[in-house]
XYZ file of C-alpha atoms in Angstrom:
182
model
C -19.487 65.930 51.793
C -20.157 63.002 49.906
C -23.113 60.364 50.432
C -20.927 57.975 51.418
C -18.907 59.830 53.595
C -22.405 60.967 55.105
C -23.397 57.331 55.683
C -20.008 56.382 56.862
C -20.446 59.418 60.223
C -24.037 58.099 60.742
C -22.724 54.667 61.144
C -19.951 55.616 63.371
C -22.657 57.967 65.413
C -24.740 54.274 65.883
C -21.665 52.228 66.755
C -20.859 54.943 69.608
C -24.326 54.906 70.573
C -24.159 50.958 70.814
C -21.169 51.851 73.171
C -22.734 53.884 75.515
C -22.925 51.898 78.998
C -26.117 51.837 80.403
C -29.157 49.049 81.312
C -30.494 49.626 77.799
C -27.385 48.637 75.772
C -28.924 45.469 74.493
C -31.752 47.204 73.279
C -29.761 49.795 71.315
C -27.462 47.082 69.982
C -30.833 45.629 68.781
C -32.089 48.904 67.029
C -29.145 49.556 65.311
C -28.824 45.594 64.128
C -32.524 46.115 62.720
C -32.045 49.540 61.088
C -28.668 47.853 59.236
C -30.606 44.459 58.220
C -30.461 45.428 54.457
C -27.223 47.634 53.970
C -25.147 45.564 56.503
C -26.786 41.610 56.793
C -23.412 40.999 59.075
C -24.725 43.185 61.832
C -28.230 41.940 61.461
C -26.821 38.009 61.595
C -24.792 38.665 64.614
C -26.872 36.993 67.120
C -27.270 40.199 69.206
C -23.758 40.219 70.233
C -22.690 43.900 70.568
C -19.082 43.449 69.819
C -20.154 41.303 66.630
C -22.331 43.967 65.598
C -19.489 46.535 66.094
C -17.005 44.602 63.840
C -19.427 44.258 61.286
C -20.170 47.889 61.100
C -16.607 48.774 60.928
C -16.165 46.361 58.448
C -19.171 47.988 56.368
C -17.310 51.475 56.556
C -14.412 50.241 55.227
C -16.261 48.423 52.307
C -17.656 52.313 51.845
C -14.221 53.696 52.063
C -13.301 51.481 49.081
C -15.991 52.137 47.243
C -15.804 55.928 47.582
C -12.106 55.604 46.560
C -13.242 53.503 43.439
C -15.408 56.436 42.549
C -12.696 58.975 42.861
C -10.364 56.694 40.717
C -13.179 56.317 37.747
C -13.793 60.228 37.771
C -10.089 60.875 37.367
C -9.554 58.135 34.616
C -12.526 59.828 32.814
C -10.686 63.395 33.068
C -7.516 61.468 31.795
C -9.486 60.040 29.022
C -10.762 63.299 27.980
C -7.187 64.708 28.300
C -5.785 62.192 25.926
C -8.548 62.940 23.427
C -7.795 66.415 23.186
C -4.151 65.995 23.011
C -4.690 63.470 20.036
C -6.881 66.106 18.098
C -4.335 69.014 18.775
C -1.244 66.701 18.094
C -2.986 65.655 14.866
C -3.908 69.147 13.893
C -0.319 70.315 14.671
C 1.233 67.524 12.545
C -0.844 68.077 9.583
C 0.824 69.461 6.538
C -2.010 71.163 5.262
C -3.008 74.620 6.765
C -6.302 74.135 5.962
C -6.858 71.603 9.062
C -6.666 74.577 11.511
C -9.791 76.006 9.811
C -13.037 74.100 10.940
C -16.502 75.030 10.116
C -18.313 73.875 13.036
C -21.654 74.345 11.566
C -20.962 71.039 10.211
C -20.968 68.977 13.509
C -24.242 67.326 13.031
C -24.373 63.675 12.201
C -26.028 64.051 8.847
C -23.899 66.892 7.755
C -20.678 65.117 8.827
C -21.901 61.834 6.612
C -22.943 64.307 3.739
C -18.995 66.048 3.634
C -17.436 62.645 4.008
C -19.385 61.172 1.187
C -18.168 64.070 -0.768
C -14.604 63.593 -0.067
C -12.698 62.498 -3.271
C -11.150 58.742 -3.404
C -7.253 60.240 -3.631
C -8.240 61.468 0.366
C -10.281 58.725 1.726
C -10.500 54.828 -0.069
C -14.155 53.404 -0.104
C -12.829 51.088 2.311
C -12.032 53.511 4.477
C -15.041 55.687 3.873
C -17.322 52.712 5.147
C -15.173 52.143 7.845
C -15.485 55.802 8.848
C -18.865 55.942 8.725
C -19.457 52.931 10.794
C -17.278 54.335 13.597
C -19.460 57.571 13.254
C -22.606 55.614 13.535
C -21.029 53.888 16.495
C -20.281 57.161 18.286
C -23.709 58.516 17.483
C -25.572 55.562 19.415
C -22.997 54.427 21.834
C -23.346 55.294 25.547
C -19.543 55.205 25.966
C -19.059 58.115 23.803
C -15.463 58.708 24.707
C -14.065 55.089 24.168
C -15.599 55.331 20.766
C -14.214 58.400 20.144
C -10.894 57.246 21.046
C -11.183 54.575 18.679
C -12.156 57.097 15.669
C -9.052 59.384 16.472
C -7.100 56.144 16.445
C -8.714 55.372 12.769
C -7.985 58.906 11.910
C -4.307 58.979 12.544
C -2.753 59.192 9.053
C -5.633 60.430 7.206
C -5.466 63.312 5.173
C -6.138 66.836 6.345
C -9.602 66.811 4.466
C -11.048 63.742 6.207
C -9.932 65.349 9.681
C -11.395 68.570 8.913
C -14.578 66.856 7.916
C -14.867 64.819 10.950
C -13.425 66.912 13.848
C -16.384 69.150 14.053
C -18.639 65.980 14.606
C -15.885 64.604 17.567
C -15.898 68.017 19.217
C -19.536 68.380 19.324
C -19.827 64.574 20.901
C -17.201 65.242 23.533
C -18.099 68.944 24.329
C -21.595 68.947 23.780
C -21.963 71.836 25.864
C -19.091 73.740 24.300
C -19.108 73.351 20.384
């Protein structure tokens, strides 16, 4: 059970607690309203009307359910983005005409070694303008908190580059995307 789901169950129990008949119903209503003062101000500001407090808590439950669904959607979007990146890498490798593109030296996955290799790439494979842009993108990935987004930009930039350029950059990209694996 997620934290949000636990919170929803707790609110439902409190609503049932308020609904119980008895001479102390107003006292229970007051206790619950005070308990949700910060989390659900509408319940606290309901002038101690039991039905209004219950409605406010039910609305709060609905808001929590929406929040939980948004979190699930964000997780699915992240998984989808990772899958897209993996697909782009595989597509680029498979479409490369140079068989050397299939062989990567994963010991060169650090930023410094990648920059060194890129600087050694000949002008026929990578123009100086493209080299500057590539180094800029690598620097952004290294310092970015949104590594997946920046990596997608880099992969887009790499489309159409020579196999030698891809071979130089791919170990770094794999190390960024899958740090525990590579």
